[in-house]
mmCIF file of C-alpha atoms and ligand atoms in Angstrom:
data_model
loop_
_atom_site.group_PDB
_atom_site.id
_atom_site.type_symbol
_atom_site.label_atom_id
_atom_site.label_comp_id
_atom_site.label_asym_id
_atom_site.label_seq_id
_atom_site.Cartn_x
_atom_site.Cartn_y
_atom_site.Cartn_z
ATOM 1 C CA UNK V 1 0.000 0.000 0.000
ATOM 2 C CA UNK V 2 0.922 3.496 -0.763
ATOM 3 C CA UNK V 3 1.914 5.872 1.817
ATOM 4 C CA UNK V 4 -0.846 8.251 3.159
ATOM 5 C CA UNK V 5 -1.301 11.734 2.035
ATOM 6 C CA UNK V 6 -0.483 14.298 4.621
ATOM 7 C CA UNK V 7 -3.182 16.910 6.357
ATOM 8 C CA UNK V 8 -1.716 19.891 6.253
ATOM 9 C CA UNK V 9 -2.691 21.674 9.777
ATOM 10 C CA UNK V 10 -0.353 24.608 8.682
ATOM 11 C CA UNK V 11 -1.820 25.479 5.454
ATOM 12 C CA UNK V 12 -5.021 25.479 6.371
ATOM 13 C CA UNK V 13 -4.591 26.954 9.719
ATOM 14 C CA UNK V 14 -3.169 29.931 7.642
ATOM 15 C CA UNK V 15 -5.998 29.971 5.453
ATOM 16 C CA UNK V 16 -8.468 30.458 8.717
ATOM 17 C CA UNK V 17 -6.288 33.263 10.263
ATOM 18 C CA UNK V 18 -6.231 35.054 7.106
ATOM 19 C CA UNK V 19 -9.983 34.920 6.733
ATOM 20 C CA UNK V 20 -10.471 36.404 10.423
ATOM 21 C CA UNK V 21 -8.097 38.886 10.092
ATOM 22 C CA UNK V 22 -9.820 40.138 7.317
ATOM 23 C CA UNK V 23 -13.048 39.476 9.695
ATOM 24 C CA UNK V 24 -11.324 41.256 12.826
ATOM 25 C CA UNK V 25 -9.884 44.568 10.448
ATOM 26 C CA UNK V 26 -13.715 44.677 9.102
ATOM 27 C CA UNK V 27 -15.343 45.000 12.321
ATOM 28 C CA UNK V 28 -12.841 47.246 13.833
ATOM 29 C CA UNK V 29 -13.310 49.366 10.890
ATOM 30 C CA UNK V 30 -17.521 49.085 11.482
ATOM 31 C CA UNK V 31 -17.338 49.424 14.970
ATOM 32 C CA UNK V 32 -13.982 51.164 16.373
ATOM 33 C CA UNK V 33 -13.143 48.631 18.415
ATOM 34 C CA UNK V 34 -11.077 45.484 17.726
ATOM 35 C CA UNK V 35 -11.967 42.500 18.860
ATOM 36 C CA UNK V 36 -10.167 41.661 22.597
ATOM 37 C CA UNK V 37 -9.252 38.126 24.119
ATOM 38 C CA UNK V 38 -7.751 38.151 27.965
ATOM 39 C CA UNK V 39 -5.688 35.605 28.505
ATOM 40 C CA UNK V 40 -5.560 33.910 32.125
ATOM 41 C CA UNK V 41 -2.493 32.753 33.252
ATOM 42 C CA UNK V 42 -1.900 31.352 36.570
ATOM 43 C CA UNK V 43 1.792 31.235 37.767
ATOM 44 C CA UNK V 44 5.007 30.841 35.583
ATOM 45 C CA UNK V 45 5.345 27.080 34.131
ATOM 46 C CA UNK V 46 7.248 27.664 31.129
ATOM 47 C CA UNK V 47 5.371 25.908 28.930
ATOM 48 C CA UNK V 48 1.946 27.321 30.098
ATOM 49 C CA UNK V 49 3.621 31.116 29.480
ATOM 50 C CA UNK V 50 5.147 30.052 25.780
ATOM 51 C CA UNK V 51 1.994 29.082 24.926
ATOM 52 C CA UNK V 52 0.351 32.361 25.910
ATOM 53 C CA UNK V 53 2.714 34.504 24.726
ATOM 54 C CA UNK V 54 2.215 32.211 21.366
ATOM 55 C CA UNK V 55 -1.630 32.808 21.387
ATOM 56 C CA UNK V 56 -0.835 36.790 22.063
ATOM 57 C CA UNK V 57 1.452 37.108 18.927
ATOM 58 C CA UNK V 58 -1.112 35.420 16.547
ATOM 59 C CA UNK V 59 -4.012 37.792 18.409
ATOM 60 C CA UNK V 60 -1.351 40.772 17.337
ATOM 61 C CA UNK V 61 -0.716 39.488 13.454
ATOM 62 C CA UNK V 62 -5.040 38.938 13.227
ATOM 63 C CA UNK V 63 -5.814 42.221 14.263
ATOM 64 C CA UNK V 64 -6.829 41.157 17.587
ATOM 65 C CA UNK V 65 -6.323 42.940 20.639
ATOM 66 C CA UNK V 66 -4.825 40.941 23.860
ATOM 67 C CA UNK V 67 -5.043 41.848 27.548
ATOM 68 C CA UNK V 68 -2.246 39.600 29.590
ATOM 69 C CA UNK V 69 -3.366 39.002 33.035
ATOM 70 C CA UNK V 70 -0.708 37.512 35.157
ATOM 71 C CA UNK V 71 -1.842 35.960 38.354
ATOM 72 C CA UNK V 72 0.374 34.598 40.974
ATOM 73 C CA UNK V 73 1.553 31.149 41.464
ATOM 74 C CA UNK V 74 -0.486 31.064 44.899
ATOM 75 C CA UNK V 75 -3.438 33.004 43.551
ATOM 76 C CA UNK V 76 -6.827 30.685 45.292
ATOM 77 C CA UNK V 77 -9.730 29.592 43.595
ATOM 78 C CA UNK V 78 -12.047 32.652 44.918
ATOM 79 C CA UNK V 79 -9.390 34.974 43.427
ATOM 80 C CA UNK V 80 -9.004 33.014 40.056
ATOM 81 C CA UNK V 81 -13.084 32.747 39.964
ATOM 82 C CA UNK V 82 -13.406 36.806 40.604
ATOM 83 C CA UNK V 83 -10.661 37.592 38.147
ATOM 84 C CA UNK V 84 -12.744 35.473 35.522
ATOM 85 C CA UNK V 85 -16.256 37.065 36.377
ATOM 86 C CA UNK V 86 -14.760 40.484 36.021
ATOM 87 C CA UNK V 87 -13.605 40.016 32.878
ATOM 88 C CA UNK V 88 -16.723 38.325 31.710
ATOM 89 C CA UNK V 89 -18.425 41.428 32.758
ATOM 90 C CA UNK V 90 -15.865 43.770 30.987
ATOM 91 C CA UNK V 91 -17.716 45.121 27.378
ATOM 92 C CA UNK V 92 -14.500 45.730 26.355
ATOM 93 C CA UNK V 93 -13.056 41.876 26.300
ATOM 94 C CA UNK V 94 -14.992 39.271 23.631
ATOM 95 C CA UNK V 95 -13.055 36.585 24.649
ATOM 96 C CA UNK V 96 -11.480 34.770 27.723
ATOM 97 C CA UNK V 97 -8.590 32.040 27.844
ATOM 98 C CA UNK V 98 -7.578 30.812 30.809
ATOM 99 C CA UNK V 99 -4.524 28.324 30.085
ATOM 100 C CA UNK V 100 -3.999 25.305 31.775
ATOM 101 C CA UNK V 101 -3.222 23.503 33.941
ATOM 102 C CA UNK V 102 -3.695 26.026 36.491
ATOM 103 C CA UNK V 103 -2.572 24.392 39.745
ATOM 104 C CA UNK V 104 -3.406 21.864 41.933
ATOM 105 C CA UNK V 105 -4.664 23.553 44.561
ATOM 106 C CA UNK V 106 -7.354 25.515 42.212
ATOM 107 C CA UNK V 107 -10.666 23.997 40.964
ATOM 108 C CA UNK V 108 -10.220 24.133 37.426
ATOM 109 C CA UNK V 109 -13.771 23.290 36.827
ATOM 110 C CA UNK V 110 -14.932 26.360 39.341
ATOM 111 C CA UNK V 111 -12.689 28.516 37.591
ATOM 112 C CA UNK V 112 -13.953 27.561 33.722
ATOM 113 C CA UNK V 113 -17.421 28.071 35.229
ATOM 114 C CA UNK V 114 -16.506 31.465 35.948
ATOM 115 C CA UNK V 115 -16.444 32.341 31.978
ATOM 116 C CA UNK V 116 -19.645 33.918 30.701
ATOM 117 C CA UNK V 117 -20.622 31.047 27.703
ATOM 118 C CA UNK V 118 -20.432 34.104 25.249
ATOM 119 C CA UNK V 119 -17.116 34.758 25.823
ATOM 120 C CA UNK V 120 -15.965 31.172 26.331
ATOM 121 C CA UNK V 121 -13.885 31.040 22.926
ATOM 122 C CA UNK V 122 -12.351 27.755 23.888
ATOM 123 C CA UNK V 123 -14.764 26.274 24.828
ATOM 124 C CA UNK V 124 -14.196 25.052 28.423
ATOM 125 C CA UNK V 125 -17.365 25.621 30.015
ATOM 126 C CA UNK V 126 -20.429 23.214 30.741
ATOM 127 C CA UNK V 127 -22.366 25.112 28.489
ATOM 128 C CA UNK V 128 -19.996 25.299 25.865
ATOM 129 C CA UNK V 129 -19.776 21.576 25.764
ATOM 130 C CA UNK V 130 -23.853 21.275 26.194
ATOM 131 C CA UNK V 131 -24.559 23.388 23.242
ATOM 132 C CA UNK V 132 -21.742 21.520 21.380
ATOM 133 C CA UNK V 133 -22.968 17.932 21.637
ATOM 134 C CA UNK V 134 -26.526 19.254 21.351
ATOM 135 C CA UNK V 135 -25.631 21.233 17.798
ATOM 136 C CA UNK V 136 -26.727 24.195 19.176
ATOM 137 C CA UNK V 137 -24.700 27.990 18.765
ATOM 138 C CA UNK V 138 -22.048 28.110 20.665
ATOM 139 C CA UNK V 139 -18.318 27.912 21.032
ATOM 140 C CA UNK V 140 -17.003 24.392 20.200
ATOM 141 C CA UNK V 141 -13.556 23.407 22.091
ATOM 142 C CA UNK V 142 -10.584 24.413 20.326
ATOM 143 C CA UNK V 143 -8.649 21.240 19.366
ATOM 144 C CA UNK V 144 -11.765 19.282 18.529
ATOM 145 C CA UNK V 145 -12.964 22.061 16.467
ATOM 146 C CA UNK V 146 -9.540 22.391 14.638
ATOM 147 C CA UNK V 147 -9.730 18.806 14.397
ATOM 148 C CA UNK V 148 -13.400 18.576 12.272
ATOM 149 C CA UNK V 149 -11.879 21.418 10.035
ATOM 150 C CA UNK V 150 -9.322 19.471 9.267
ATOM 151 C CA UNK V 151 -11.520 16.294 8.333
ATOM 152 C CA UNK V 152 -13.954 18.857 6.309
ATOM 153 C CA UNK V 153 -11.011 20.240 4.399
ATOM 154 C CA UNK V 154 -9.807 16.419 3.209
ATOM 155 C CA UNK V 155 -13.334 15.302 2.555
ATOM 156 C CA UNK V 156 -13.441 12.997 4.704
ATOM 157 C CA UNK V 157 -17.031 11.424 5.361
ATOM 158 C CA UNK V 158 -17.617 10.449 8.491
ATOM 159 C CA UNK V 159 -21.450 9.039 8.344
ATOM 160 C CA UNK V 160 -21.252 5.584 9.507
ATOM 161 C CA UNK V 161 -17.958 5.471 9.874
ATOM 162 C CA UNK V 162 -16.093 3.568 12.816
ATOM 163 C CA UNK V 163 -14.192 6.651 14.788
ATOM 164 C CA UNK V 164 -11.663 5.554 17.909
ATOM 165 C CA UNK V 165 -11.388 8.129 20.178
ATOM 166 C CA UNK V 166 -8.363 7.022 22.381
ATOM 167 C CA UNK V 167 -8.493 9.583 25.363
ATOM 168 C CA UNK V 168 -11.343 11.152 27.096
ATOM 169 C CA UNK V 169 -10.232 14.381 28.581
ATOM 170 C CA UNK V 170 -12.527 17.382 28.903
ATOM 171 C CA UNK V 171 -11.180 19.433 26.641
ATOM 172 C CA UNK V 172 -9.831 16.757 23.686
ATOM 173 C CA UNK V 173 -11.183 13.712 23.951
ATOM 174 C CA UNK V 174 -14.595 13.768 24.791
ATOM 175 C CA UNK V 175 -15.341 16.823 23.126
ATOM 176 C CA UNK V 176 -14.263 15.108 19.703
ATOM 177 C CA UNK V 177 -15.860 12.369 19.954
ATOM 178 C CA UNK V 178 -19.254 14.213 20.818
ATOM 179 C CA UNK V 179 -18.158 16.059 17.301
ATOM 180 C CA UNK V 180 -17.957 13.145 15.320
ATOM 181 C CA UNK V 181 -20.846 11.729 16.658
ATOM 182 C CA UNK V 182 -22.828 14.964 15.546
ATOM 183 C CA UNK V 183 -21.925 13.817 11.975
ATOM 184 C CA UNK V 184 -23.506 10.389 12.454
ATOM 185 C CA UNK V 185 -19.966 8.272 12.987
ATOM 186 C CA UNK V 186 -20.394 5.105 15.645
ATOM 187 C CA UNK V 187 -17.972 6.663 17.412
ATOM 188 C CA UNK V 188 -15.725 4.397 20.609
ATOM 189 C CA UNK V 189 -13.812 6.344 23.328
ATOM 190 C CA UNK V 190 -10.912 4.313 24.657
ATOM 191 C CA UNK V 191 -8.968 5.200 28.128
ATOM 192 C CA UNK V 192 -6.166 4.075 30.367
ATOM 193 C CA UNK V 193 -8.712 1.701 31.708
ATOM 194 C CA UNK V 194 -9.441 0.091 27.846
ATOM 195 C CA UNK V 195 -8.536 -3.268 27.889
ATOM 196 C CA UNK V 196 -6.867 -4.904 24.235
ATOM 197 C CA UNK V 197 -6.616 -1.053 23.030
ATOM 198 C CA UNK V 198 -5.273 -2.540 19.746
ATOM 199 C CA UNK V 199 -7.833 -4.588 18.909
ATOM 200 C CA UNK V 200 -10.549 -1.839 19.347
ATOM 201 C CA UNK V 201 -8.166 0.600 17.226
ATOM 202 C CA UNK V 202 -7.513 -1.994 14.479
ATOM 203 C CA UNK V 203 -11.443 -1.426 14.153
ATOM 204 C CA UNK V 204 -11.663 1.720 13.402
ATOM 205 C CA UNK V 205 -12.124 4.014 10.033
ATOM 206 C CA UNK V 206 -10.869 7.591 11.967
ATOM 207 C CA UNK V 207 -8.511 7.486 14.267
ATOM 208 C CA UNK V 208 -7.923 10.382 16.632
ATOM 209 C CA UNK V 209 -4.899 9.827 19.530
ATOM 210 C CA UNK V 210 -5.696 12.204 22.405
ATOM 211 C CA UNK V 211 -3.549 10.578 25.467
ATOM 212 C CA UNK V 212 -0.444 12.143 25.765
ATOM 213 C CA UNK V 213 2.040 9.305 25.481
ATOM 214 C CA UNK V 214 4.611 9.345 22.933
ATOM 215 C CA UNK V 215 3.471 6.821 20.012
ATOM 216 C CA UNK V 216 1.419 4.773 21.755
ATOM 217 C CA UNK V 217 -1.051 4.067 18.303
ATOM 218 C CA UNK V 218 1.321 1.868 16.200
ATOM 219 C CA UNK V 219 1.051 1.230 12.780
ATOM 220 C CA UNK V 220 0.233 -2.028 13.113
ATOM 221 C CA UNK V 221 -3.182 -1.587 14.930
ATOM 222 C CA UNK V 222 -4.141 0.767 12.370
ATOM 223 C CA UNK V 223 -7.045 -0.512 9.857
ATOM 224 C CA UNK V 224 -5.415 0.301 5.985
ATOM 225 C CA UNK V 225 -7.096 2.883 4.453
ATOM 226 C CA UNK V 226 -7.950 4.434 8.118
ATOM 227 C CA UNK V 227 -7.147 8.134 8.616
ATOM 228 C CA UNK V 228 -5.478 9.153 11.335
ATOM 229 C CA UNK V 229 -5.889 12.290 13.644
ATOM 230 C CA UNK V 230 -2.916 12.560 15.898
ATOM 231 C CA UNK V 231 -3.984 15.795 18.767
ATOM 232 C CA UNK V 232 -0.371 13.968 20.941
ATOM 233 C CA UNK V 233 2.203 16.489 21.478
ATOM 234 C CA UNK V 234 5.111 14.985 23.443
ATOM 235 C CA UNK V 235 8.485 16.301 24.231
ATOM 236 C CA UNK V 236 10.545 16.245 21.224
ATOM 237 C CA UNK V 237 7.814 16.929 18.632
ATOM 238 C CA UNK V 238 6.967 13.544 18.921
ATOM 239 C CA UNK V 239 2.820 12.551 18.633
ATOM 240 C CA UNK V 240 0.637 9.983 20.496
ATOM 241 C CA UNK V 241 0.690 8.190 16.463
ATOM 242 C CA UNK V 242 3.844 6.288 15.862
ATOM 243 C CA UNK V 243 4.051 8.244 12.677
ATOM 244 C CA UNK V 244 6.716 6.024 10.576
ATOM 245 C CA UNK V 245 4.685 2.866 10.507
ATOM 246 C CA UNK V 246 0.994 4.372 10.818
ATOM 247 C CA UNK V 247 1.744 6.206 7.675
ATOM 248 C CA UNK V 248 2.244 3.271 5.650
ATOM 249 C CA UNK V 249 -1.652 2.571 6.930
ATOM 250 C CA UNK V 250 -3.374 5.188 6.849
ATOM 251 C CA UNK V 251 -5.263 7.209 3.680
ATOM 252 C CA UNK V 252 -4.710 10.494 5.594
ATOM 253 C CA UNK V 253 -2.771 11.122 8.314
ATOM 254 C CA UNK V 254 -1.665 14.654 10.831
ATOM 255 C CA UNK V 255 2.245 14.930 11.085
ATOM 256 C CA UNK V 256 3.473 16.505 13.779
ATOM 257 C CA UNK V 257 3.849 19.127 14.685
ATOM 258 C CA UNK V 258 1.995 20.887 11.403
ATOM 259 C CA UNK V 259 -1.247 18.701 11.745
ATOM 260 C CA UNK V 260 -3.528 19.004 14.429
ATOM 261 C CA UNK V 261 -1.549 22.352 16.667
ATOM 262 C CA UNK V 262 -1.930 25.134 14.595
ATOM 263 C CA UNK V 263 -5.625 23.908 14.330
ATOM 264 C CA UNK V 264 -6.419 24.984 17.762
ATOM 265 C CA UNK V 265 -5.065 28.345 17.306
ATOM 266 C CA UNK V 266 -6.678 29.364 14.434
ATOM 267 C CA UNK V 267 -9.857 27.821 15.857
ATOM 268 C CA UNK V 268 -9.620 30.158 19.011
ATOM 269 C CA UNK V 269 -8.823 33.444 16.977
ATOM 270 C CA UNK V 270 -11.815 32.589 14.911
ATOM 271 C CA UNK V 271 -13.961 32.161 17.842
ATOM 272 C CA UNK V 272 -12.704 35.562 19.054
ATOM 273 C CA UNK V 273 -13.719 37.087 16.258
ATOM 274 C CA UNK V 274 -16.840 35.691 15.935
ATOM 275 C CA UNK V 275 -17.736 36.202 20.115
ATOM 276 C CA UNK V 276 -16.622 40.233 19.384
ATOM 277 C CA UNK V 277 -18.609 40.131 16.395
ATOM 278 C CA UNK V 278 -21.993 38.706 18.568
ATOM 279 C CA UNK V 279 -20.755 41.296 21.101
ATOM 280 C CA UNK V 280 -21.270 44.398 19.126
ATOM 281 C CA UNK V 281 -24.035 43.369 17.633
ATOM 282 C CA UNK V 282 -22.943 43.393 13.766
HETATM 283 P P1 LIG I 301 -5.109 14.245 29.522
HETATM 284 O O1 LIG I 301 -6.053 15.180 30.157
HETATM 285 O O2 LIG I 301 -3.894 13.792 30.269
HETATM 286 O O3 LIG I 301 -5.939 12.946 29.080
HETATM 287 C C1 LIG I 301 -5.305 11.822 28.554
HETATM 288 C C2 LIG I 301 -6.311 10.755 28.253
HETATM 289 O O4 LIG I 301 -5.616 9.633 27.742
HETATM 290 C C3 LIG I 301 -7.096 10.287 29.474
HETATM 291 O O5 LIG I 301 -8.459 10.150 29.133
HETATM 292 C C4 LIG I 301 -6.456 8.939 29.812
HETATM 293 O O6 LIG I 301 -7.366 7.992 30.359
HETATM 294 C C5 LIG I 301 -6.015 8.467 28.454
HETATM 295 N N1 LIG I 301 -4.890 7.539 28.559
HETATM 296 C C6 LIG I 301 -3.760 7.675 29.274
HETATM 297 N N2 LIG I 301 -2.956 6.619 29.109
HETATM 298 C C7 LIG I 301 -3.601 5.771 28.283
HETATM 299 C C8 LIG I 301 -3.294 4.498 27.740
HETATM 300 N N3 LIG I 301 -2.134 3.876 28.016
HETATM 301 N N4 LIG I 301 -4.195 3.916 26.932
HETATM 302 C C9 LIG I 301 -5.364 4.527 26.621
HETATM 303 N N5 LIG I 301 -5.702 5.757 27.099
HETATM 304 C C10 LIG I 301 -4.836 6.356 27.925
HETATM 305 O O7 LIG I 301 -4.542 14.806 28.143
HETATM 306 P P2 LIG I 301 -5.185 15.872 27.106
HETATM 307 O O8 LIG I 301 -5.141 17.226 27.700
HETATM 308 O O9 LIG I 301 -6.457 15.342 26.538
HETATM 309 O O10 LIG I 301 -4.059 15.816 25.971
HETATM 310 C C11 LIG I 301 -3.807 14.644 25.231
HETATM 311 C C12 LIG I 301 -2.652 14.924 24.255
HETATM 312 O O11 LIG I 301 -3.042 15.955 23.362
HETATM 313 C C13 LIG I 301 -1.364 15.419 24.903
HETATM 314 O O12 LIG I 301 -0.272 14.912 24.158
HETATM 315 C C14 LIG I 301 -1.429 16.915 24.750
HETATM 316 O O13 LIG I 301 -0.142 17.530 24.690
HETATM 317 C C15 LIG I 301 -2.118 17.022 23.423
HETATM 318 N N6 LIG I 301 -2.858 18.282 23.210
HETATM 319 C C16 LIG I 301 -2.632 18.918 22.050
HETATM 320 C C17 LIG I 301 -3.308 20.091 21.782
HETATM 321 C C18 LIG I 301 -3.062 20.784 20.491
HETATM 322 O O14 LIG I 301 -3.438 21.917 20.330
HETATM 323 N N7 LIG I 301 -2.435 20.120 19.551
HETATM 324 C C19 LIG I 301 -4.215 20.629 22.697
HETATM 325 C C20 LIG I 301 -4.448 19.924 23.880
HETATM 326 C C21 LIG I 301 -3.746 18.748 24.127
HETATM 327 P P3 LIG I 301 -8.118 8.170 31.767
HETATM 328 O O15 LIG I 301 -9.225 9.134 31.512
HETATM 329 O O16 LIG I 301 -8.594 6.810 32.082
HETATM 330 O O17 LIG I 301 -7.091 8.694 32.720
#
């Protein structure tokens, strides 16, 4: 068999941004004001403040304003939860990220709960996720939106289709699989707690790796023909998809990085857009 064509995250992630720049310049030209995300972070993991600083730049190049708020390592829960209504009661943010992980001794979950829904841009929040699974308007969560784009743009059809979800985070996994299941796939989630993981993964038409261990999908448990969605991103810009056999597999498959990352990005700035767009009422 062939090799499997790549999905290219980074092309069409450009694509997006380019489109809601053009989006964010035309509103701020309606309206006067450009569209704002704040974005939340709680102490200094270096990761957690490359990534914002990330976001920020890509807000800057789409014509999108960014307010930084820098909490404190030790900030508590109450603080975290009033810092997050006051910005969701601020007309002049659209948006709100708060990155995480935000600390063990915080309730995430309290804190996400603290986003007003229309502002919710990555969609964290109960609602978000409600009005997701239910088709409803809303903000869908980042990755798993990013991830449907990319599946859209390489006509993939996913009606009756077998998808494997392996991983059932909040924000990833289950999220995904409630996407993919809103296009009529049987879709399977899979978990540390999955027993003969292969086997159930050999079954499937989509795969989509959401676990956070490097390579853990091998080529060998992938179906031929499947395509392959690999959201992993492990130290060394290695995936949760063992990449060098799955491709000889798969139809499609995500490298990485340049697959499923820049996805989320371009999905977020999009939402901004869109949630400062529903904001001022154009
Ligand atoms: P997470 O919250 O740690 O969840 C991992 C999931 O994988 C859990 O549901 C866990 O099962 C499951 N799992 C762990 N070990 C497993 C095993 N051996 N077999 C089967 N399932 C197993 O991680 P996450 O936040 O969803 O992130 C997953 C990956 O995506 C990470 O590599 C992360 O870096 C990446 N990610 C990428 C982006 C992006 O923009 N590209 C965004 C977010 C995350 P249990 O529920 O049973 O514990």
């Amino acid at each position: 068999m062939s090799q499997a064509r790549l999905m290219d995250g980074t092309a069409l992630a450009r694509r997006i941004v380019e489109e809601t720049a053009r989006k964010a310049a035309e509103l701020t030209d309606r309206t006067g004001t450009a569209p704002c995300l704040a974005t939340v972070l709680v102490g200094e993991d270096p990761a957690s403040v490359t990534y914002v600083r990330m976001k920020q730049n890509r807000c800057r190049k789409a014509g999108i304003d960014s307010r930084r708020v820098a909490l404190p390592a030790e900030t508590t829960t109450e603080e975290l939860v009033g810092t997050l209504r006051s910005l969701s009661q601020d007309p002049s943010v659209h948006g709100i990220l708060l990155q995480h992980p935000v600390g063990e001794h915080i309730d995430e979950r309290a804190a996400f709960e603290a986003i007003a829904p229309e502002k919710d841009v990555d969609g964290v929040t109960f609602a978000s996720f409600a009005t997701m699974s239910f088709g409803l308007p809303g903000f869908v969560s980042c990755t798993p939106g990013g991830i449907l784009r990319l599946l859209d743009a390489y006509d993939v059809d996913l009606a009756g289709k077998r998808a494997v979800v392996v991983g059932r985070s909040a924000i990833l996994g289950k999220p995904v699989g409630m996407l993919l299941l809103a296009r009529d796939a049987t879709v399977t989630y899979c978990h540390s707690r999955t027993r003969e993981l292969s086997s159930v993964v050999r079954e499937a038409d989509v795969v989509v790796a959401a676990v956070g261990r490097p390579r853990l999908v091998r080529g060998q448990d992938i179906k031929p023909g499947a395509v392959v969605i690999d959201a992993g991103y492990n130290e060394g810009n290695v995936g949760d998809v063992d990449f060098d056999s799955a491709v000889e597999r798969a139809s499609l498959i995500t490298p990485v990085p340049g697959g499923v990352g820049p996805m989320t990005i371009a999905t977020l700035l999009e939402q901004t857009v869109d949630a400062a767009a529903r904001q001022l009422g154009v």
